[in-house]
PDB file of C-alpha atoms in Angstrom:
ATOM      1  CA  UNK C1168      28.072   0.655  24.266  1.00 43.00           C
ATOM      2  CA  UNK C1169      26.795   2.961  21.509  1.00 48.00           C
ATOM      3  CA  UNK C1170      29.502   5.079  19.953  1.00 49.00           C
ATOM      4  CA  UNK C1171      29.309   7.858  17.419  1.00 53.00           C
ATOM      5  CA  UNK C1172      31.257  10.899  16.377  1.00 62.00           C
ATOM      6  CA  UNK C1173      29.361  14.123  17.150  1.00 65.00           C
ATOM      7  CA  UNK C1174      30.431  15.922  13.965  1.00 67.00           C
ATOM      8  CA  UNK C1175      29.568  13.015  11.700  1.00 70.00           C
ATOM      9  CA  UNK C1176      26.329  12.526  13.587  1.00 65.00           C
ATOM     10  CA  UNK C1177      25.223  16.124  12.949  1.00 67.00           C
ATOM     11  CA  UNK C1178      25.887  15.874   9.216  1.00 72.00           C
ATOM     12  CA  UNK C1179      24.187  12.483   8.932  1.00 69.00           C
ATOM     13  CA  UNK C1180      21.028  13.709  10.669  1.00 68.00           C
ATOM     14  CA  UNK C1181      20.881  16.842   8.478  1.00 73.00           C
ATOM     15  CA  UNK C1182      21.210  14.805   5.284  1.00 76.00           C
ATOM     16  CA  UNK C1183      18.592  12.295   6.454  1.00 72.00           C
ATOM     17  CA  UNK C1184      16.097  15.028   7.328  1.00 75.00           C
ATOM     18  CA  UNK C1185      16.494  16.793   3.988  1.00 80.00           C
ATOM     19  CA  UNK C1186      16.363  13.685   1.799  1.00 79.00           C
ATOM     20  CA  UNK C1187      13.551  12.121   3.804  1.00 77.00           C
ATOM     21  CA  UNK C1188      11.427  15.271   3.715  1.00 86.00           C
ATOM     22  CA  UNK C1189      12.057  15.785   0.012  1.00 88.00           C
ATOM     23  CA  UNK C1190      11.359  12.153  -0.896  1.00 82.00           C
ATOM     24  CA  UNK C1191       8.166  11.863   1.136  1.00 85.00           C
ATOM     25  CA  UNK C1192       6.912  15.240  -0.089  1.00 91.00           C
ATOM     26  CA  UNK C1193       7.353  14.147  -3.711  1.00 88.00           C
ATOM     27  CA  UNK C1194       5.500  10.918  -2.941  1.00 84.00           C
ATOM     28  CA  UNK C1195       2.527  12.796  -1.475  1.00 90.00           C
ATOM     29  CA  UNK C1196       2.436  15.394  -4.262  1.00 92.00           C
ATOM     30  CA  UNK C1197       2.560  12.737  -6.983  1.00 87.00           C
ATOM     31  CA  UNK C1198      -0.341  10.844  -5.415  1.00 88.00           C
ATOM     32  CA  UNK C1199      -2.297  14.099  -5.179  1.00 92.00           C
ATOM     33  CA  UNK C1200      -1.583  14.778  -8.848  1.00 90.00           C
ATOM     34  CA  UNK C1201      -3.060  11.384  -9.732  1.00 88.00           C
ATOM     35  CA  UNK C1202      -6.275  12.472  -7.970  1.00 91.00           C
ATOM     36  CA  UNK C1203      -6.324  15.738  -9.975  1.00 91.00           C
ATOM     37  CA  UNK C1204      -5.708  17.970  -6.939  1.00 94.00           C
ATOM     38  CA  UNK C1205      -4.731  21.587  -7.534  1.00 94.00           C
ATOM     39  CA  UNK C1206      -1.348  23.026  -6.521  1.00 94.00           C
ATOM     40  CA  UNK C1207      -2.491  23.886  -3.003  1.00 95.00           C
ATOM     41  CA  UNK C1208      -3.988  20.438  -2.475  1.00 94.00           C
ATOM     42  CA  UNK C1209      -0.765  18.862  -3.693  1.00 94.00           C
ATOM     43  CA  UNK C1210       1.252  20.981  -1.273  1.00 95.00           C
ATOM     44  CA  UNK C1211      -0.985  19.985   1.643  1.00 94.00           C
ATOM     45  CA  UNK C1212      -0.570  16.290   0.796  1.00 94.00           C
ATOM     46  CA  UNK C1213       3.179  16.755   0.471  1.00 94.00           C
ATOM     47  CA  UNK C1214       3.415  18.465   3.859  1.00 94.00           C
ATOM     48  CA  UNK C1215       1.206  15.826   5.489  1.00 93.00           C
ATOM     49  CA  UNK C1216       3.466  13.013   4.302  1.00 91.00           C
ATOM     50  CA  UNK C1217       6.695  14.877   5.064  1.00 91.00           C
ATOM     51  CA  UNK C1218       5.881  15.929   8.648  1.00 92.00           C
ATOM     52  CA  UNK C1219       2.999  13.663   9.714  1.00 94.00           C
ATOM     53  CA  UNK C1220       5.010  10.777  11.127  1.00 93.00           C
ATOM     54  CA  UNK C1221       7.603  12.989  12.779  1.00 93.00           C
ATOM     55  CA  UNK C1222       4.898  15.127  14.369  1.00 95.00           C
ATOM     56  CA  UNK C1223       3.239  12.102  15.986  1.00 96.00           C
ATOM     57  CA  UNK C1224       6.635  10.867  17.164  1.00 95.00           C
ATOM     58  CA  UNK C1225       7.588  14.193  18.773  1.00 95.00           C
ATOM     59  CA  UNK C1226       4.203  14.507  20.489  1.00 96.00           C
ATOM     60  CA  UNK C1227       4.606  11.016  21.991  1.00 96.00           C
ATOM     61  CA  UNK C1228       8.138  11.842  23.118  1.00 95.00           C
ATOM     62  CA  UNK C1229       6.983  15.096  24.721  1.00 95.00           C
ATOM     63  CA  UNK C1230       8.946  17.295  22.314  1.00 94.00           C
ATOM     64  CA  UNK C1231       8.036  20.319  20.232  1.00 94.00           C
ATOM     65  CA  UNK C1232       7.180  19.039  16.734  1.00 93.00           C
ATOM     66  CA  UNK C1233      10.309  19.374  14.644  1.00 87.00           C
ATOM     67  CA  UNK C1234       8.745  21.431  11.863  1.00 89.00           C
ATOM     68  CA  UNK C1235       7.670  24.133  14.350  1.00 92.00           C
ATOM     69  CA  UNK C1236      11.290  24.952  15.162  1.00 88.00           C
ATOM     70  CA  UNK C1237      12.279  25.832  11.611  1.00 85.00           C
ATOM     71  CA  UNK C1238      10.669  26.722   8.281  1.00 87.00           C
ATOM     72  CA  UNK C1239      13.223  24.467   6.616  1.00 85.00           C
ATOM     73  CA  UNK C1240      10.752  21.603   6.221  1.00 88.00           C
ATOM     74  CA  UNK C1241       8.027  23.689   4.591  1.00 91.00           C
ATOM     75  CA  UNK C1242      10.615  25.150   2.227  1.00 91.00           C
ATOM     76  CA  UNK C1243      11.806  21.657   1.401  1.00 91.00           C
ATOM     77  CA  UNK C1244       8.224  20.595   0.621  1.00 93.00           C
ATOM     78  CA  UNK C1245       7.798  23.666  -1.589  1.00 93.00           C
ATOM     79  CA  UNK C1246      10.965  22.710  -3.464  1.00 93.00           C
ATOM     80  CA  UNK C1247       9.547  19.204  -3.957  1.00 92.00           C
ATOM     81  CA  UNK C1248       6.359  20.652  -5.432  1.00 94.00           C
ATOM     82  CA  UNK C1249       8.316  22.857  -7.837  1.00 93.00           C
ATOM     83  CA  UNK C1250      10.335  19.788  -8.840  1.00 90.00           C
ATOM     84  CA  UNK C1251       7.162  17.791  -9.565  1.00 90.00           C
ATOM     85  CA  UNK C1252       5.595  20.636 -11.558  1.00 90.00           C
ATOM     86  CA  UNK C1253       8.687  21.192 -13.697  1.00 89.00           C
ATOM     87  CA  UNK C1254       9.427  17.517 -14.329  1.00 85.00           C
ATOM     88  CA  UNK C1255       5.834  16.280 -14.367  1.00 80.00           C
ATOM     89  CA  UNK C1256       6.055  14.773 -17.865  1.00 77.00           C
ATOM     90  CA  UNK C1257       9.325  13.020 -17.086  1.00 75.00           C
ATOM     91  CA  UNK C1258       7.958  11.589 -13.853  1.00 71.00           C
ATOM     92  CA  UNK C1259       4.873  10.242 -15.633  1.00 68.00           C
ATOM     93  CA  UNK C1260       7.082   8.117 -17.859  1.00 67.00           C
ATOM     94  CA  UNK C1261       8.639   6.440 -14.835  1.00 65.00           C
ATOM     95  CA  UNK C1262       6.331   3.627 -13.729  1.00 59.00           C
ATOM     96  CA  UNK C1263       8.116   3.078 -10.420  1.00 68.00           C
ATOM     97  CA  UNK C1264       8.527   6.730  -9.421  1.00 65.00           C
ATOM     98  CA  UNK C1265       5.974   6.687  -6.609  1.00 67.00           C
ATOM     99  CA  UNK C1266       7.313   3.440  -5.221  1.00 80.00           C
ATOM    100  CA  UNK C1267      10.906   4.694  -5.425  1.00 79.00           C
ATOM    101  CA  UNK C1268      10.361   7.944  -3.516  1.00 75.00           C
ATOM    102  CA  UNK C1269       8.018   6.335  -1.002  1.00 79.00           C
ATOM    103  CA  UNK C1270      10.579   3.628  -0.210  1.00 88.00           C
ATOM    104  CA  UNK C1271      13.403   6.161   0.123  1.00 85.00           C
ATOM    105  CA  UNK C1272      11.329   8.278   2.506  1.00 84.00           C
ATOM    106  CA  UNK C1273      10.295   5.234   4.532  1.00 91.00           C
ATOM    107  CA  UNK C1274      13.892   4.136   5.070  1.00 91.00           C
ATOM    108  CA  UNK C1275      15.287   7.594   5.829  1.00 87.00           C
ATOM    109  CA  UNK C1276      12.550   8.617   8.239  1.00 90.00           C
ATOM    110  CA  UNK C1277      12.667   5.282  10.041  1.00 94.00           C
ATOM    111  CA  UNK C1278      16.358   5.764  10.787  1.00 90.00           C
ATOM    112  CA  UNK C1279      15.787   9.382  11.832  1.00 89.00           C
ATOM    113  CA  UNK C1280      13.016   8.322  14.226  1.00 93.00           C
ATOM    114  CA  UNK C1281      15.178   5.615  15.713  1.00 93.00           C
ATOM    115  CA  UNK C1282      18.073   7.921  16.459  1.00 88.00           C
ATOM    116  CA  UNK C1283      15.964  10.768  17.821  1.00 91.00           C
ATOM    117  CA  UNK C1284      14.208   8.422  20.246  1.00 95.00           C
ATOM    118  CA  UNK C1285      17.543   7.044  21.444  1.00 92.00           C
ATOM    119  CA  UNK C1286      18.794  10.606  21.968  1.00 90.00           C
ATOM    120  CA  UNK C1287      15.854  11.132  24.352  1.00 93.00           C
ATOM    121  CA  UNK C1288      17.098   8.243  26.482  1.00 93.00           C
ATOM    122  CA  UNK C1289      14.414   5.706  25.610  1.00 96.00           C
ATOM    123  CA  UNK C1290      15.185   1.979  25.234  1.00 95.00           C
ATOM    124  CA  UNK C1291      15.613   0.423  21.831  1.00 94.00           C
ATOM    125  CA  UNK C1292      12.201  -1.245  21.724  1.00 95.00           C
ATOM    126  CA  UNK C1293      10.595   2.189  22.058  1.00 97.00           C
ATOM    127  CA  UNK C1294      12.982   3.516  19.398  1.00 96.00           C
ATOM    128  CA  UNK C1295      11.888   0.809  16.953  1.00 96.00           C
ATOM    129  CA  UNK C1296       8.221   1.714  17.476  1.00 97.00           C
ATOM    130  CA  UNK C1297       8.919   5.429  17.087  1.00 97.00           C
ATOM    131  CA  UNK C1298      11.003   4.760  13.977  1.00 96.00           C
ATOM    132  CA  UNK C1299       8.140   2.791  12.441  1.00 95.00           C
ATOM    133  CA  UNK C1300       5.665   5.558  13.252  1.00 96.00           C
ATOM    134  CA  UNK C1301       8.011   8.182  11.814  1.00 94.00           C
ATOM    135  CA  UNK C1302       8.390   6.230   8.595  1.00 93.00           C
ATOM    136  CA  UNK C1303       4.822   5.048   8.009  1.00 92.00           C
ATOM    137  CA  UNK C1304       2.368   7.415   9.724  1.00 94.00           C
ATOM    138  CA  UNK C1305       2.837  10.140   7.101  1.00 91.00           C
ATOM    139  CA  UNK C1306       1.770   7.687   4.404  1.00 88.00           C
ATOM    140  CA  UNK C1307      -1.340   6.826   6.426  1.00 92.00           C
ATOM    141  CA  UNK C1308      -2.300  10.508   6.646  1.00 93.00           C
ATOM    142  CA  UNK C1309      -1.688  10.884   2.894  1.00 90.00           C
ATOM    143  CA  UNK C1310      -3.904   7.911   2.052  1.00 91.00           C
ATOM    144  CA  UNK C1311      -6.676   9.172   4.329  1.00 93.00           C
ATOM    145  CA  UNK C1312      -6.589  12.589   2.644  1.00 92.00           C
ATOM    146  CA  UNK C1313      -6.728  10.888  -0.767  1.00 92.00           C
ATOM    147  CA  UNK C1314      -9.516   8.514   0.321  1.00 92.00           C
ATOM    148  CA  UNK C1315      -7.353   5.425  -0.217  1.00 90.00           C
ATOM    149  CA  UNK C1316      -6.844   2.366   1.957  1.00 89.00           C
ATOM    150  CA  UNK C1317      -3.562   3.013   3.845  1.00 89.00           C
ATOM    151  CA  UNK C1318      -0.670   0.997   2.469  1.00 82.00           C
ATOM    152  CA  UNK C1319       0.339  -0.385   5.864  1.00 85.00           C
ATOM    153  CA  UNK C1320      -3.114  -1.988   6.279  1.00 86.00           C
ATOM    154  CA  UNK C1321      -2.822  -3.936   3.064  1.00 80.00           C
ATOM    155  CA  UNK C1322      -0.938  -7.186   2.719  1.00 67.00           C
ATOM    156  CA  UNK C1323       2.150  -5.464   1.326  1.00 75.00           C
ATOM    157  CA  UNK C1324       5.320  -5.448   3.445  1.00 88.00           C
ATOM    158  CA  UNK C1325       5.594  -1.773   4.439  1.00 90.00           C
ATOM    159  CA  UNK C1326       5.687  -1.016   8.153  1.00 92.00           C
ATOM    160  CA  UNK C1327       7.292  -4.415   8.797  1.00 93.00           C
ATOM    161  CA  UNK C1328      10.254  -3.262   6.706  1.00 95.00           C
ATOM    162  CA  UNK C1329      10.725  -0.431   9.221  1.00 94.00           C
ATOM    163  CA  UNK C1330      10.519  -2.859  12.132  1.00 95.00           C
ATOM    164  CA  UNK C1331      13.119  -5.199  10.636  1.00 95.00           C
ATOM    165  CA  UNK C1332      15.360  -2.271   9.734  1.00 95.00           C
ATOM    166  CA  UNK C1333      15.058  -1.046  13.320  1.00 95.00           C
ATOM    167  CA  UNK C1334      16.184  -4.390  14.686  1.00 96.00           C
ATOM    168  CA  UNK C1335      19.158  -4.362  12.323  1.00 95.00           C
ATOM    169  CA  UNK C1336      20.051  -0.841  13.485  1.00 94.00           C
ATOM    170  CA  UNK C1337      19.882  -1.976  17.113  1.00 93.00           C
ATOM    171  CA  UNK C1338      22.195  -4.939  16.475  1.00 94.00           C
ATOM    172  CA  UNK C1339      24.790  -2.836  14.671  1.00 94.00           C
ATOM    173  CA  UNK C1340      24.783  -0.071  17.261  1.00 89.00           C
ATOM    174  CA  UNK C1341      24.956  -2.601  20.094  1.00 89.00           C
ATOM    175  CA  UNK C1342      28.144  -4.168  18.748  1.00 92.00           C
ATOM    176  CA  UNK C1343      29.762  -0.741  18.563  1.00 89.00           C
ATOM    177  CA  UNK C1344      29.669   0.061  14.847  1.00 89.00           C
ATOM    178  CA  UNK C1345      30.017   3.693  13.807  1.00 86.00           C
ATOM    179  CA  UNK C1346      26.743   5.526  13.371  1.00 83.00           C
ATOM    180  CA  UNK C1347      27.374   6.261   9.690  1.00 82.00           C
ATOM    181  CA  UNK C1348      27.800   2.531   9.016  1.00 89.00           C
ATOM    182  CA  UNK C1349      24.708   1.650  11.048  1.00 90.00           C
ATOM    183  CA  UNK C1350      22.563   4.298   9.369  1.00 87.00           C
ATOM    184  CA  UNK C1351      23.674   3.374   5.865  1.00 89.00           C
ATOM    185  CA  UNK C1352      23.246  -0.363   6.450  1.00 94.00           C
ATOM    186  CA  UNK C1353      19.802   0.023   8.031  1.00 94.00           C
ATOM    187  CA  UNK C1354      18.713   2.270   5.177  1.00 92.00           C
ATOM    188  CA  UNK C1355      19.624  -0.319   2.540  1.00 94.00           C
ATOM    189  CA  UNK C1356      18.111  -3.146   4.565  1.00 96.00           C
ATOM    190  CA  UNK C1357      14.732  -1.369   4.671  1.00 95.00           C
ATOM    191  CA  UNK C1358      14.899  -0.519   0.966  1.00 93.00           C
ATOM    192  CA  UNK C1359      15.862  -4.070  -0.023  1.00 95.00           C
ATOM    193  CA  UNK C1360      13.123  -5.628   2.103  1.00 95.00           C
ATOM    194  CA  UNK C1361      10.527  -3.366   0.508  1.00 92.00           C
ATOM    195  CA  UNK C1362      11.829  -3.932  -3.030  1.00 92.00           C
ATOM    196  CA  UNK C1363      12.054  -7.716  -2.726  1.00 93.00           C
ATOM    197  CA  UNK C1364       8.635  -7.907  -1.053  1.00 92.00           C
ATOM    198  CA  UNK C1365       7.013  -6.090  -3.968  1.00 89.00           C
ATOM    199  CA  UNK C1366       9.051  -7.802  -6.678  1.00 89.00           C
ATOM    200  CA  UNK C1367       8.408 -11.330  -5.438  1.00 91.00           C
ATOM    201  CA  UNK C1368       4.924 -10.673  -3.994  1.00 88.00           C
ATOM    202  CA  UNK C1369       5.958 -11.452  -0.439  1.00 89.00           C
ATOM    203  CA  UNK C1370       3.238 -10.480   1.992  1.00 86.00           C
ATOM    204  CA  UNK C1371       1.836 -11.133   5.438  1.00 86.00           C
ATOM    205  CA  UNK C1372      -1.162 -13.475   5.804  1.00 86.00           C
ATOM    206  CA  UNK C1373      -4.523 -11.797   5.334  1.00 83.00           C
ATOM    207  CA  UNK C1374      -7.071 -11.993   8.147  1.00 83.00           C
ATOM    208  CA  UNK C1375     -10.097 -14.071   7.258  1.00 82.00           C
ATOM    209  CA  UNK C1376     -13.451 -12.784   8.455  1.00 77.00           C
ATOM    210  CA  UNK C1377     -17.008 -14.116   8.630  1.00 69.00           C
ATOM    211  CA  UNK C1378     -17.876 -12.587   5.275  1.00 69.00           C
ATOM    212  CA  UNK C1379     -15.229 -14.721   3.588  1.00 59.00           C
ATOM    213  CA  UNK C1380     -16.787 -17.846   5.125  1.00 59.00           C
ATOM    214  CA  UNK C1381     -20.234 -16.758   3.938  1.00 60.00           C
ATOM    215  CA  UNK C1382     -18.927 -16.189   0.409  1.00 61.00           C
ATOM    216  CA  UNK C1383     -17.390 -19.670   0.355  1.00 59.00           C
ATOM    217  CA  UNK C1384     -20.706 -21.173   1.448  1.00 60.00           C
ATOM    218  CA  UNK C1385     -22.525 -19.261  -1.294  1.00 62.00           C
ATOM    219  CA  UNK C1386     -20.051 -20.564  -3.865  1.00 54.00           C
ATOM    220  CA  UNK C1387     -20.602 -24.117  -2.666  1.00 58.00           C
ATOM    221  CA  UNK C1388     -24.383 -23.672  -2.796  1.00 60.00           C
ATOM    222  CA  UNK C1389     -24.182 -22.205  -6.282  1.00 57.00           C
ATOM    223  CA  UNK C1390     -22.089 -25.154  -7.410  1.00 52.00           C
ATOM    224  CA  UNK C1391     -24.722 -27.565  -6.139  1.00 55.00           C
ATOM    225  CA  UNK C1392     -27.546 -25.627  -7.808  1.00 51.00           C
ATOM    226  CA  UNK C1393     -25.805 -25.717 -11.173  1.00 49.00           C
ATOM    227  CA  UNK C1394     -25.065 -29.461 -10.913  1.00 50.00           C
ATOM    228  CA  UNK C1395     -26.412 -31.793 -13.627  1.00 43.00           C
ATOM    229  CA  UNK C1396     -26.447 -35.104 -11.708  1.00 47.00           C
ATOM    230  CA  UNK C1397     -30.118 -35.709 -12.525  1.00 48.00           C
ATOM    231  CA  UNK C1398     -29.811 -34.841 -16.191  1.00 45.00           C
ATOM    232  CA  UNK C1399     -31.392 -31.433 -15.795  1.00 45.00           C
ATOM    233  CA  UNK C1400     -29.924 -27.984 -16.256  1.00 43.00           C
ATOM    234  CA  UNK C1401     -30.219 -25.435 -13.390  1.00 42.00           C
ATOM    235  CA  UNK C1402     -32.678 -27.765 -11.673  1.00 45.00           C
ATOM    236  CA  UNK C1403     -35.497 -27.075 -14.187  1.00 43.00           C
ATOM    237  CA  UNK C1404     -36.982 -29.940 -16.159  1.00 45.00           C
ATOM    238  CA  UNK C1405     -39.901 -31.224 -18.278  1.00 48.00           C
ATOM    239  CA  UNK C1406     -40.373 -27.950 -20.109  1.00 44.00           C
ATOM    240  CA  UNK C1407     -40.812 -25.851 -17.035  1.00 48.00           C
ATOM    241  CA  UNK C1408     -39.835 -22.209 -17.385  1.00 45.00           C
ATOM    242  CA  UNK C1409     -37.657 -20.426 -14.862  1.00 45.00           C
ATOM    243  CA  UNK C1410     -37.587 -16.613 -15.028  1.00 45.00           C
ATOM    244  CA  UNK C1411     -34.252 -15.089 -14.088  1.00 45.00           C
ATOM    245  CA  UNK C1412     -35.184 -11.424 -13.850  1.00 45.00           C
ATOM    246  CA  UNK C1413     -32.714 -10.116 -16.408  1.00 49.00           C
ATOM    247  CA  UNK C1414     -34.806 -10.468 -19.508  1.00 45.00           C
ATOM    248  CA  UNK C1415     -33.765 -14.062 -20.142  1.00 47.00           C
ATOM    249  CA  UNK C1416     -35.766 -17.268 -19.802  1.00 43.00           C
ATOM    250  CA  UNK C1417     -34.249 -20.670 -19.335  1.00 45.00           C
ATOM    251  CA  UNK C1418     -36.144 -23.732 -20.639  1.00 44.00           C
ATOM    252  CA  UNK C1419     -35.012 -27.304 -20.157  1.00 46.00           C
ATOM    253  CA  UNK C1420     -36.583 -30.130 -22.201  1.00 48.00           C
ATOM    254  CA  UNK C1421     -34.812 -32.796 -20.187  1.00 46.00           C
ATOM    255  CA  UNK C1422     -31.662 -32.687 -22.232  1.00 46.00           C
ATOM    256  CA  UNK C1423     -28.358 -32.476 -20.432  1.00 45.00           C
ATOM    257  CA  UNK C1424     -26.546 -29.149 -20.423  1.00 46.00           C
ATOM    258  CA  UNK C1425     -28.810 -27.416 -22.995  1.00 44.00           C
ATOM    259  CA  UNK C1426     -30.270 -23.987 -22.291  1.00 47.00           C
ATOM    260  CA  UNK C1427     -32.855 -22.284 -24.455  1.00 44.00           C
ATOM    261  CA  UNK C1428     -32.789 -18.558 -23.835  1.00 44.00           C
ATOM    262  CA  UNK C1429     -35.240 -15.827 -24.741  1.00 43.00           C
ATOM    263  CA  UNK C1430     -33.935 -12.280 -24.814  1.00 43.00           C
ATOM    264  CA  UNK C1431     -36.599  -9.898 -23.546  1.00 45.00           C
ATOM    265  CA  UNK C1432     -36.741  -7.346 -26.386  1.00 45.00           C
ATOM    266  CA  UNK C1433     -40.481  -6.763 -26.260  1.00 46.00           C
ATOM    267  CA  UNK C1434     -41.454  -8.421 -29.585  1.00 49.00           C
ATOM    268  CA  UNK C1435     -42.464 -11.732 -28.043  1.00 46.00           C
ATOM    269  CA  UNK C1436     -40.120 -13.714 -30.251  1.00 48.00           C
ATOM    270  CA  UNK C1437     -38.225 -16.640 -28.881  1.00 44.00           C
ATOM    271  CA  UNK C1438     -34.776 -17.557 -30.091  1.00 45.00           C
ATOM    272  CA  UNK C1439     -34.052 -21.234 -29.522  1.00 46.00           C
ATOM    273  CA  UNK C1440     -31.057 -23.414 -29.962  1.00 48.00           C
ATOM    274  CA  UNK C1441     -32.361 -26.802 -31.069  1.00 47.00           C
ATOM    275  CA  UNK C1442     -28.983 -28.473 -31.002  1.00 46.00           C
ATOM    276  CA  UNK C1443     -29.540 -32.018 -29.767  1.00 45.00           C
ATOM    277  CA  UNK C1444     -27.542 -33.399 -26.889  1.00 43.00           C
ATOM    278  CA  UNK C1445     -27.713 -37.005 -25.840  1.00 43.00           C
ATOM    279  CA  UNK C1446     -29.340 -37.272 -22.410  1.00 47.00           C
ATOM    280  CA  UNK C1447     -28.351 -39.578 -19.612  1.00 44.00           C
ATOM    281  CA  UNK C1448     -30.530 -42.393 -20.953  1.00 48.00           C
ATOM    282  CA  UNK C1449     -28.581 -42.428 -24.219  1.00 48.00           C
ATOM    283  CA  UNK C1450     -31.570 -41.225 -26.336  1.00 46.00           C
TER     284      UNK C1450
END
C-alpha cells in the first residue's frame, strides 16, 4: 500500500519541478554555449532539455503538456539563462559543471515522471518507463539540436541509471515508506549510479557490427603483408621498386627490415640509408 502525506507531496513535487527544470535548462544552455550559439539559440536548447522529456510523457499519458498550463517553466528557463550569462566565467572554470547539472536534472525528472505516472493510475512498470523518458528524452532532443550523438546511445550509463532508480523507488513505496524518503533515496541512487559509472568507466557492452569484423580482417591481412618471414620487407625483394602513391618509394635489396625511401620533391634525388643489416643467411 502506497502512503504519502498530501501536503508534503505537494511541496516535494513543486521543489522537484523547479530544481529539475533549472538544472536541465542550465545543462542545455551550457552545451549550446560550447557550440557558440547566440542567446536565443541557448534559450531554445535550454527549453528543449527542460520540457522535452515531460512533454513526451504527458502526450503518452493523454495529458496536456505540463508547460502549457503555466508560464512557470519558461520563466525558470529564462532564469537559468541569466544565471549562465552572469556566471559564465565561473562556470567555465568548473570542469564537471555540465555533468553535475545534467545528473541532477536526470535524477529529479526521473522521480517526477515516476510519481506523475502513478498518480494517473498506471502500474509501476509503466511508471518506470515514463520516468526514464522524462529524465532522458530532453537530453536526446538537446543532442539532436546540437548535432551530437545522444548520450543515452553511447556506452555510458545514463538511461539505465533512471531505470535502476525507478526500481528502487518502487521497492521503497511498496514497503510503505513515506514519499519524501522514497524520493530522496531514489534521487541519490540515480546520482550515485551515474557518478560511479563515469568515475570508474562502468558501461554496457557495445554492439559489434559487420564493419568491426571487416576492420579486424583488414588488420590481420595488413599484419601478414608486413611480415618478414622470407627475409623481405613489405613483400618486395631483389631491388624491385614498389610505389606507394604518397611520394615515397620503398626499395628492398634483400636485407631484413631495411627500407630505402625516396621523398618525392621533384629534384630526382634519392636519399638512401645504407645501414647494413644481417639477412637471414647470416651474410
